[in-house]
Amino acid sequence: MTSTTGASVPVTTATEPGRGGAAGPGSGGLRVSARVRILLWLLLVMAVALGAVATTTRSILLRDVDGRISQLLTQETREFANFVAQGVDPETGGPFTDTEQLLKVFLQRQYSDPDEELLGLTRVPGPRPRVLRQPRDFPPGTALHQDSASLTEIFASGAASGTLERADGEIAWAKVPISVGRGGPTEGAFVVAFHTGRERAVADVVFRTLLAISGVALLMTTGIGWAVAGRILAPVRLVRTTAAQLTEQDLTRRIPVQGRDDIAALAETFNGMLDRLERAFAAQREFVDDAGHELRTPITIVRGHLELMGDDPAEREETVRLVTEELDRMSRIVEDLLLLAKAERPDFVAPEPVQVAELTADVFVKARALGERDWTLAEVADREALLDPQRITQAMVQLAQNAVQHTARGSRISVGSREKVLPGGGARIELYVADSGPGVQPQDAAVIFDRFRRGTARRGTRATGAGLGLSIVKAIAEGHQGRAELRPTEGGGATFALVLDPVAASAPVPEGTSNAS
């Protein structure tokens, strides 16, 4: 069928990725690893990109072919039109008067390209026009002058140019109708036909070459992408493996952190989570172990007295008194253990602006009721600090109670606070309780803040606590991002101090909050 367009323009249709095909990676309920999904999406994107490049290149090449053919056809028809207007018949020396003679002379003077046919058509009786051509050799069955049906269709067409689809290839043609002279055949046409198959084959070869190169590139990308994705995701697989191996009994595994990218940040975050889990489980186990250890003795005492209790009213009264004391001691132990367990929580302390001088004075007033001692308010820090007044009061009263337990009646106990300027600038707040008792033995000083430590030597009257008081003091100090310290008192005795940052905000208690009293 003949197309009447001046030049054919290839039309390419781009298929939208993901339509009409198989489901994308990871669909269908199958579990596909991140490494495979990354590789599949990478290959998909590259395949679409390379396919688009190859298709676009082919379209550009075909458009150039069409442009060159259109230019050639226009040039040939323009030359023939000029020859018709200005040509001279060599036999008469004047203008051409015969169509056939005009075509013969023009064809003799032209040199056509390898894929080009120049034909002259004249109307004669019958359906098929008479054909004038150059002596050219074409493969059998491919030349246009041998195709009567195609020649008849072109000659009868009212269009000046077009394309003709044939079994042996496409032909682009252009036609110039002519009508000159008198008598004989006076009607004809000049036809330029170009066989586009060879030119289009070059574009197809380039297209196939690009597809082959793209296939090789995809294979190389598959190997390189698999290796790179595996290297990048190695920490993620390590996180998964480590998480699978974690148990309540073993939370010590950590992921090596390498580099400063997002994967390294993920490993750091995961390690931080493991640190928090380990501290939480350690606190839980410690709480259970401590509770079991400390409650076993009073429970045994209570059970023994109840089992041996007789009918004597005095004996029953004494047994009830002893049982009540042991139950009270058990209650204090449980409360202290719960308090230490809460020390691991971020909201253990609730800092607020506090006048240190007023807080020290309040602690002094409350401490004086703990026992008949020579109480002295030594000094106060006249400044404001960001502290939790209730927790600080609890710690200081505990230190005062500890001093009372280890000093004799009438002994001096000093309560005070001071601001200590640091060498590099800034300052810290110290709240302290100093007694004049026997002090702390060197072998006890290193463990005095551990849980259930009462000391190997008595510092006065016998202590009745469970050994949790100083560990609570330490937890409160660390909750303020500070520390608890033990120092010898000048002239004899022990000084316990809370060393705090005056602008410390609430923060999780660092691991290792232990106690003693």
Coordinates of C-alpha atoms in Angstrom, one line a residue:
M1 CA 0.0 0.0 0.0
T2 CA 1.4 3.4 -0.9
S3 CA 1.9 6.1 1.8
T4 CA 1.6 9.7 0.6
T5 CA 3.7 11.3 3.3
G6 CA 6.8 13.2 2.3
A7 CA 9.1 11.2 4.7
S8 CA 8.4 8.5 7.2
V9 CA 9.1 9.3 10.9
P10 CA 9.7 6.3 13.1
V11 CA 7.3 6.1 16.1
T12 CA 8.5 4.3 19.2
T13 CA 6.3 3.2 22.0
A14 CA 7.9 3.0 25.5
T15 CA 6.5 0.3 27.6
E16 CA 5.8 1.5 31.2
P17 CA 7.9 -0.6 33.6
G18 CA 5.9 -2.8 35.9
R19 CA 2.8 -3.1 33.7
G20 CA 1.6 -6.3 32.1
G21 CA 4.5 -8.3 33.5
A22 CA 5.3 -10.5 36.4
A23 CA 5.0 -9.2 39.9
G24 CA 7.9 -7.1 41.2
P25 CA 10.6 -8.3 43.5
G26 CA 9.4 -9.5 46.9
S27 CA 5.8 -10.0 45.9
G28 CA 3.8 -13.2 46.1
G29 CA 4.5 -13.7 49.8
L30 CA 8.0 -15.1 49.1
R31 CA 10.7 -14.1 51.5
V32 CA 13.4 -12.4 49.4
S33 CA 16.6 -11.0 51.0
A34 CA 17.4 -7.4 50.8
R35 CA 20.5 -8.2 48.8
V36 CA 18.4 -9.9 46.1
R37 CA 15.8 -7.1 46.1
I38 CA 18.5 -4.4 45.7
L39 CA 20.1 -6.4 42.9
L40 CA 16.8 -7.0 41.1
W41 CA 15.8 -3.3 41.2
L42 CA 19.3 -2.3 40.1
L43 CA 19.1 -4.7 37.1
L44 CA 15.6 -3.5 36.3
V45 CA 16.6 0.1 36.3
M46 CA 19.7 -0.6 34.2
A47 CA 17.8 -2.8 31.8
V48 CA 15.2 -0.1 31.2
A49 CA 17.9 2.6 30.9
L50 CA 20.0 0.6 28.5
G51 CA 16.9 -0.5 26.5
A52 CA 15.9 3.1 26.3
V53 CA 19.3 4.1 25.1
A54 CA 19.4 1.4 22.4
T55 CA 15.8 2.2 21.2
T56 CA 16.5 5.9 21.1
T57 CA 19.7 5.4 19.2
R58 CA 17.9 3.2 16.7
S59 CA 15.2 5.8 16.3
I60 CA 17.7 8.5 15.7
L61 CA 19.6 6.5 13.1
L62 CA 16.3 5.6 11.3
R63 CA 15.3 9.2 11.4
D64 CA 18.6 10.2 9.8
V65 CA 18.1 7.5 7.2
D66 CA 14.7 8.9 6.4
G67 CA 16.1 12.4 6.3
R68 CA 18.9 11.5 3.8
I69 CA 16.5 9.6 1.6
S70 CA 14.0 12.5 1.6
Q71 CA 16.8 14.8 0.8
L72 CA 18.0 12.6 -2.1
L73 CA 14.5 12.3 -3.5
T74 CA 14.0 16.0 -3.4
Q75 CA 17.3 16.7 -5.0
E76 CA 16.6 14.2 -7.9
T77 CA 13.1 15.6 -8.6
R78 CA 14.4 19.2 -8.5
E79 CA 17.1 18.4 -11.0
F80 CA 14.5 16.8 -13.3
A81 CA 12.2 19.7 -13.0
N82 CA 15.0 22.1 -14.0
F83 CA 15.9 19.8 -16.9
V84 CA 12.3 19.9 -18.1
A85 CA 12.3 23.7 -18.0
Q86 CA 15.7 24.3 -19.4
G87 CA 16.8 21.2 -21.2
V88 CA 17.5 21.1 -25.0
D89 CA 16.7 18.2 -27.3
P90 CA 20.0 17.1 -28.9
E91 CA 18.2 16.0 -32.0
T92 CA 16.4 19.2 -32.7
G93 CA 18.4 21.7 -30.8
G94 CA 15.2 23.1 -29.2
P95 CA 13.0 22.3 -26.3
F96 CA 11.7 18.8 -25.8
T97 CA 8.4 18.0 -27.5
D98 CA 8.3 14.3 -26.8
T99 CA 8.0 12.9 -23.3
E100 CA 9.8 9.7 -24.0
Q101 CA 12.7 11.5 -25.6
L102 CA 12.9 13.8 -22.6
L103 CA 13.1 10.9 -20.2
K104 CA 15.7 9.0 -22.3
V105 CA 18.1 12.0 -22.5
F106 CA 17.8 12.8 -18.8
L107 CA 18.3 9.1 -17.7
Q108 CA 21.4 8.9 -19.9
R109 CA 23.0 11.9 -18.2
Q110 CA 22.3 10.8 -14.5
Y111 CA 24.4 8.6 -12.2
S112 CA 22.4 7.0 -9.5
D113 CA 23.4 5.7 -6.1
P114 CA 23.7 1.9 -5.5
D115 CA 20.2 1.6 -3.9
E116 CA 18.6 4.2 -6.2
E117 CA 16.5 3.6 -9.2
L118 CA 15.7 6.3 -11.8
L119 CA 12.7 5.4 -14.0
G120 CA 10.7 7.1 -16.7
L121 CA 7.1 6.2 -17.1
T122 CA 5.0 7.0 -20.2
R123 CA 1.3 6.3 -20.7
V124 CA 0.5 3.8 -23.4
P125 CA -2.7 1.9 -24.2
G126 CA -3.2 -0.7 -21.5
P127 CA -3.1 -0.7 -17.7
R128 CA 0.7 -0.8 -17.4
P129 CA 2.8 2.2 -18.3
R130 CA 5.9 1.9 -20.5
V131 CA 9.1 1.9 -18.5
L132 CA 12.4 3.6 -19.4
R133 CA 15.3 2.9 -17.1
Q134 CA 19.1 3.0 -16.7
P135 CA 21.0 -0.2 -17.4
R136 CA 21.5 -1.2 -13.7
D137 CA 21.7 -4.7 -12.1
F138 CA 19.6 -5.5 -9.0
P139 CA 19.1 -8.8 -7.3
P140 CA 16.4 -10.8 -9.0
G141 CA 12.9 -9.8 -8.0
T142 CA 14.0 -6.7 -6.1
A143 CA 14.1 -4.0 -8.9
L144 CA 11.1 -1.8 -9.1
H145 CA 10.9 -1.9 -12.9
Q146 CA 10.2 -5.6 -12.7
D147 CA 7.2 -5.0 -10.4
S148 CA 4.3 -4.1 -12.7
A149 CA 1.8 -3.8 -9.9
S150 CA 3.9 -1.3 -7.9
L151 CA 4.7 0.8 -11.0
T152 CA 1.0 1.0 -11.9
E153 CA 0.2 2.0 -8.3
I154 CA 2.9 4.7 -8.3
F155 CA 1.9 6.0 -11.7
A156 CA -1.7 6.2 -10.8
S157 CA -1.1 7.9 -7.4
G158 CA -1.9 11.5 -7.1
A159 CA 0.8 12.1 -4.5
A160 CA 4.2 13.5 -5.2
S161 CA 6.0 11.1 -2.9
G162 CA 5.5 8.2 -0.5
T163 CA 6.6 4.8 0.6
L164 CA 5.8 1.4 -0.8
E165 CA 5.8 -1.8 1.3
R166 CA 6.8 -4.8 -0.7
A167 CA 7.6 -8.4 0.1
D168 CA 11.3 -7.8 -0.6
G169 CA 11.6 -4.5 1.3
E170 CA 10.4 -1.0 1.6
I171 CA 10.8 1.6 -1.2
A172 CA 10.7 5.3 -0.8
W173 CA 9.7 7.1 -4.0
A174 CA 9.1 10.5 -5.5
K175 CA 7.4 11.4 -8.8
V176 CA 7.3 14.3 -11.2
P177 CA 4.4 14.2 -13.7
I178 CA 5.2 15.5 -17.2
S179 CA 3.2 16.5 -20.3
V180 CA 5.0 18.0 -23.3
G181 CA 4.9 18.0 -27.1
R182 CA 2.2 17.2 -29.7
G183 CA 1.3 13.8 -31.2
G184 CA 2.4 10.4 -29.9
P185 CA 2.8 9.7 -26.2
T186 CA 2.5 13.0 -24.5
E187 CA 1.9 12.0 -20.9
G188 CA 4.4 10.5 -18.5
A189 CA 6.3 10.8 -15.2
F190 CA 9.8 10.7 -13.8
V191 CA 10.1 8.4 -10.7
V192 CA 13.0 8.2 -8.2
A193 CA 12.9 5.1 -6.1
F194 CA 15.2 4.3 -3.2
H195 CA 15.5 0.8 -1.6
T196 CA 15.8 1.6 2.1
G197 CA 16.6 -2.0 3.3
R198 CA 20.4 -1.6 3.3
E199 CA 20.3 1.8 5.1
R200 CA 17.8 0.5 7.7
A201 CA 19.9 -2.7 8.1
V202 CA 22.8 -0.6 9.3
A203 CA 20.6 1.0 12.0
D204 CA 19.4 -2.5 13.0
V205 CA 23.0 -3.8 13.2
V206 CA 23.8 -0.9 15.6
F207 CA 20.7 -1.6 17.6
R208 CA 21.6 -5.3 18.0
T209 CA 25.1 -4.4 18.9
L210 CA 23.9 -2.0 21.6
L211 CA 21.6 -4.8 22.9
A212 CA 24.5 -7.2 23.0
I213 CA 26.7 -4.7 24.8
S214 CA 23.8 -4.0 27.2
G215 CA 23.5 -7.7 28.0
V216 CA 27.2 -7.9 28.8
A217 CA 26.9 -4.8 31.0
L218 CA 23.9 -6.3 32.8
L219 CA 25.9 -9.5 33.5
M220 CA 28.9 -7.5 34.8
T221 CA 26.5 -5.4 36.9
T222 CA 25.0 -8.6 38.3
G223 CA 28.3 -9.8 39.5
I224 CA 29.6 -6.4 40.8
G225 CA 26.2 -5.5 42.3
W226 CA 26.0 -8.8 44.1
A227 CA 29.4 -8.3 45.6
V228 CA 28.9 -4.6 46.5
A229 CA 25.4 -5.2 48.0
G230 CA 26.8 -8.1 50.0
R231 CA 29.6 -5.9 51.4
I232 CA 27.3 -3.1 52.2
L233 CA 24.7 -5.3 53.9
A234 CA 27.2 -7.4 55.7
P235 CA 26.7 -5.4 59.0
V236 CA 22.9 -5.8 58.6
R237 CA 23.4 -9.6 58.3
L238 CA 25.7 -9.4 61.4
V239 CA 23.0 -7.5 63.3
R240 CA 20.4 -10.2 62.4
T241 CA 22.8 -13.0 63.3
T242 CA 23.8 -11.3 66.6
A243 CA 20.1 -10.7 67.4
A244 CA 19.3 -14.4 66.7
Q245 CA 22.1 -15.5 69.1
L246 CA 21.1 -13.2 71.9
T247 CA 19.6 -14.8 75.0
E248 CA 18.8 -13.7 78.5
Q249 CA 21.9 -15.5 79.7
D250 CA 24.3 -13.9 77.1
L251 CA 23.9 -10.3 76.2
T252 CA 27.6 -9.6 75.8
R253 CA 27.8 -9.9 72.0
R254 CA 28.4 -6.6 70.1
I255 CA 28.7 -5.7 66.4
P256 CA 32.0 -4.3 65.2
V257 CA 31.5 -0.7 64.0
Q258 CA 33.5 0.2 60.9
G259 CA 33.3 3.5 59.0
R260 CA 31.0 6.5 59.4
D261 CA 28.1 5.7 57.1
D262 CA 24.5 4.8 57.9
I263 CA 25.4 1.1 58.4
A264 CA 27.9 2.1 61.0
A265 CA 25.2 4.3 62.7
L266 CA 22.9 1.3 62.6
A267 CA 25.5 -0.9 64.3
E268 CA 26.1 1.8 67.0
T269 CA 22.4 2.1 67.6
F270 CA 22.0 -1.6 67.9
N271 CA 25.0 -1.9 70.3
G272 CA 23.5 0.9 72.4
M273 CA 20.2 -1.0 72.6
L274 CA 22.2 -4.1 73.7
D275 CA 23.9 -2.1 76.4
R276 CA 20.6 -1.0 77.7
L277 CA 19.2 -4.5 77.6
E278 CA 22.2 -5.9 79.3
R279 CA 21.9 -3.3 82.1
A280 CA 18.2 -4.0 82.4
F281 CA 18.6 -7.7 82.6
A282 CA 21.6 -7.3 85.0
A283 CA 19.5 -5.1 87.3
Q284 CA 16.7 -7.6 87.1
R285 CA 18.9 -10.5 88.0
E286 CA 20.6 -8.5 90.7
F287 CA 17.3 -7.5 92.2
V288 CA 16.1 -11.1 92.2
D289 CA 19.4 -12.4 93.7
D290 CA 19.5 -9.7 96.3
A291 CA 15.9 -10.1 97.3
G292 CA 16.4 -13.9 97.6
H293 CA 19.6 -13.5 99.5
E294 CA 18.4 -10.9 102.0
L295 CA 14.9 -12.1 102.5
R296 CA 15.9 -15.7 103.2
T297 CA 17.3 -14.9 106.7
P298 CA 14.2 -13.0 108.1
I299 CA 11.9 -15.5 106.6
T300 CA 13.8 -18.3 108.3
I301 CA 13.7 -16.4 111.6
V302 CA 10.0 -15.8 111.3
R303 CA 9.2 -19.4 110.5
G304 CA 11.4 -20.7 113.3
H305 CA 9.8 -18.6 116.0
L306 CA 6.3 -19.4 114.7
E307 CA 7.0 -23.1 114.7
L308 CA 8.5 -23.0 118.3
M309 CA 5.9 -20.6 119.7
G310 CA 4.1 -22.2 122.8
D311 CA 1.0 -21.4 124.7
D312 CA 2.6 -19.1 127.3
P313 CA 1.2 -15.6 126.8
A314 CA 4.6 -13.9 127.5
E315 CA 6.3 -16.2 125.0
R316 CA 3.7 -15.5 122.4
E317 CA 4.0 -11.7 123.0
E318 CA 7.8 -11.9 122.6
T319 CA 7.4 -14.0 119.4
V320 CA 5.0 -11.5 117.9
R321 CA 7.4 -8.7 118.6
L322 CA 10.3 -10.5 117.0
V323 CA 8.2 -11.5 114.0
T324 CA 7.0 -7.9 113.6
E325 CA 10.5 -6.6 113.7
E326 CA 11.6 -9.1 111.0
L327 CA 8.7 -8.2 108.8
D328 CA 9.5 -4.5 109.1
R329 CA 13.1 -5.2 108.2
M330 CA 11.9 -7.3 105.2
S331 CA 9.6 -4.4 104.1
R332 CA 12.6 -1.9 104.3
I333 CA 14.8 -4.3 102.2
V334 CA 12.1 -4.6 99.5
E335 CA 11.6 -0.9 99.4
D336 CA 15.3 -0.2 99.1
L337 CA 15.7 -2.9 96.4
L338 CA 12.8 -1.4 94.5
L339 CA 14.3 2.1 94.8
L340 CA 17.6 0.8 93.4
A341 CA 15.8 -0.9 90.5
K342 CA 14.1 2.4 89.7
A343 CA 17.5 4.1 89.6
E344 CA 17.9 2.5 86.1
R345 CA 15.0 4.5 84.7
P346 CA 15.5 7.9 83.0
D347 CA 12.9 9.5 85.3
F348 CA 14.6 8.5 88.5
V349 CA 15.5 12.1 89.2
A350 CA 13.4 15.2 88.3
P351 CA 15.8 18.2 88.4
E352 CA 14.4 21.7 89.0
P353 CA 16.0 25.0 90.0
V354 CA 16.9 24.8 93.7
Q355 CA 18.6 27.2 96.2
V356 CA 21.4 25.1 97.6
A357 CA 21.6 27.1 100.8
E358 CA 17.9 26.5 101.6
L359 CA 18.2 22.8 100.7
T360 CA 21.2 22.4 103.0
A361 CA 19.4 24.1 105.9
D362 CA 16.3 21.9 105.4
V363 CA 18.5 18.8 105.5
F364 CA 20.2 20.0 108.6
V365 CA 16.9 20.5 110.4
K366 CA 15.6 17.1 109.5
A367 CA 18.9 15.4 110.4
R368 CA 18.9 16.8 113.9
A369 CA 15.9 14.6 114.8
L370 CA 17.8 11.4 114.0
G371 CA 19.8 11.2 117.2
E372 CA 21.4 13.1 120.2
R373 CA 24.6 14.3 118.5
D374 CA 26.4 17.6 118.3
W375 CA 24.9 18.7 115.1
T376 CA 26.7 21.6 113.2
L377 CA 25.7 23.4 110.0
A378 CA 29.3 23.9 108.8
E379 CA 28.8 26.0 105.6
V380 CA 26.3 26.5 102.8
A381 CA 26.7 27.2 99.1
D382 CA 24.8 30.4 98.2
R383 CA 23.8 29.6 94.6
E384 CA 21.1 28.0 92.5
A385 CA 21.5 24.6 91.0
L386 CA 19.4 22.2 88.9
L387 CA 18.8 19.3 91.3
D388 CA 16.0 17.0 92.5
P389 CA 15.4 18.3 96.0
Q390 CA 13.6 15.2 97.2
R391 CA 16.3 12.7 96.0
I392 CA 19.1 14.9 97.4
T393 CA 17.3 15.2 100.7
Q394 CA 16.8 11.4 100.8
A395 CA 20.5 10.9 100.1
M396 CA 21.7 13.4 102.7
V397 CA 19.3 12.1 105.4
Q398 CA 20.6 8.6 104.6
L399 CA 24.2 9.8 105.1
A400 CA 23.2 11.5 108.4
Q401 CA 21.5 8.3 109.6
N402 CA 24.6 6.4 108.7
A403 CA 26.7 8.9 110.7
V404 CA 24.3 8.5 113.7
Q405 CA 24.6 4.7 113.6
H406 CA 28.4 4.8 113.7
T407 CA 29.0 7.5 116.3
A408 CA 28.4 7.7 120.0
R409 CA 26.0 10.1 121.8
G410 CA 27.3 13.6 121.8
S411 CA 29.7 13.1 118.9
R412 CA 30.0 15.9 116.4
I413 CA 28.3 15.6 113.0
S414 CA 28.6 18.4 110.5
V415 CA 26.2 19.0 107.6
G416 CA 27.1 21.4 104.8
S417 CA 27.4 22.4 101.2
R418 CA 30.0 24.3 99.2
E419 CA 30.8 25.3 95.7
K420 CA 34.1 24.0 94.3
V421 CA 35.6 25.9 91.4
L422 CA 37.3 23.6 88.9
P423 CA 40.8 24.4 87.5
G424 CA 39.6 24.5 83.9
G425 CA 36.7 26.7 84.7
G426 CA 33.2 25.9 85.9
A427 CA 32.2 24.7 89.3
R428 CA 30.7 21.8 91.1
I429 CA 28.4 21.5 94.1
E430 CA 29.4 19.4 97.1
L431 CA 26.8 18.4 99.8
Y432 CA 28.4 16.5 102.6
V433 CA 28.0 14.9 106.1
A434 CA 31.1 14.6 108.2
D435 CA 31.2 12.7 111.5
S436 CA 33.9 12.3 114.2
G437 CA 33.5 8.5 114.6
P438 CA 36.1 5.8 114.1
G439 CA 36.1 6.3 110.3
V440 CA 36.2 3.6 107.6
Q441 CA 38.8 0.8 107.4
P442 CA 40.9 1.0 104.2
Q443 CA 39.8 -2.5 103.2
D444 CA 36.2 -1.3 103.4
A445 CA 36.6 2.0 101.6
A446 CA 36.8 0.5 98.1
V447 CA 33.5 -1.4 98.5
I448 CA 31.6 0.8 100.9
F449 CA 29.1 1.9 98.2
D450 CA 28.4 -1.7 97.1
R451 CA 25.2 -3.4 98.0
F452 CA 24.9 -5.2 101.3
R453 CA 28.3 -3.9 102.5
R454 CA 28.3 -3.1 106.2
G455 CA 32.0 -3.0 106.8
T456 CA 34.2 -5.4 108.6
A457 CA 34.7 -3.2 111.6
R458 CA 32.0 -1.5 113.7
R459 CA 32.1 2.3 113.8
G460 CA 30.1 2.6 117.0
T461 CA 26.7 1.1 117.8
R462 CA 25.7 -1.9 115.8
A463 CA 24.2 -1.2 112.4
T464 CA 20.8 -2.6 111.8
G465 CA 20.4 -1.9 108.1
A466 CA 20.6 -4.3 105.2
G467 CA 23.6 -2.6 103.7
L468 CA 21.6 -0.7 101.0
G469 CA 21.8 2.9 102.2
L470 CA 25.0 4.0 100.6
S471 CA 24.2 2.2 97.4
I472 CA 21.0 4.4 97.2
V473 CA 23.1 7.5 97.9
K474 CA 25.5 6.5 95.0
A475 CA 22.5 5.9 92.7
I476 CA 21.0 9.3 93.5
A477 CA 24.4 11.0 92.9
E478 CA 24.9 9.3 89.5
G479 CA 21.3 10.1 88.6
H480 CA 22.5 13.8 88.7
Q481 CA 25.5 12.9 86.6
G482 CA 27.7 13.2 89.7
R483 CA 29.3 10.8 92.1
A484 CA 29.4 9.8 95.8
E485 CA 32.8 10.1 97.6
L486 CA 34.3 9.0 100.9
R487 CA 37.0 11.0 102.5
P488 CA 38.6 11.0 106.0
T489 CA 37.5 13.8 108.3
E490 CA 40.2 16.0 109.7
G491 CA 40.8 14.9 113.3
G492 CA 39.2 11.5 112.7
G493 CA 36.0 10.2 111.3
A494 CA 34.5 9.8 107.8
T495 CA 33.1 12.4 105.4
F496 CA 30.6 11.3 102.8
A497 CA 29.9 13.8 100.0
L498 CA 27.7 14.2 96.9
V499 CA 29.7 15.8 94.2
L500 CA 27.2 17.2 91.6
D501 CA 27.2 19.3 88.5
P502 CA 25.0 22.3 89.4
V503 CA 23.4 22.3 85.9
A504 CA 23.1 18.5 85.5
A505 CA 19.9 17.5 83.9
S506 CA 18.0 14.2 84.4
A507 CA 19.8 11.3 82.7
P508 CA 19.8 7.5 82.9
V509 CA 21.8 6.2 85.8
P510 CA 25.2 4.7 84.5
E511 CA 25.6 1.0 85.0
G512 CA 27.2 -0.2 88.2
T513 CA 25.0 1.5 90.8
S514 CA 25.9 -0.5 93.9
N515 CA 25.5 0.2 97.6
A516 CA 26.4 -0.3 101.2
S517 CA 25.6 1.0 104.6

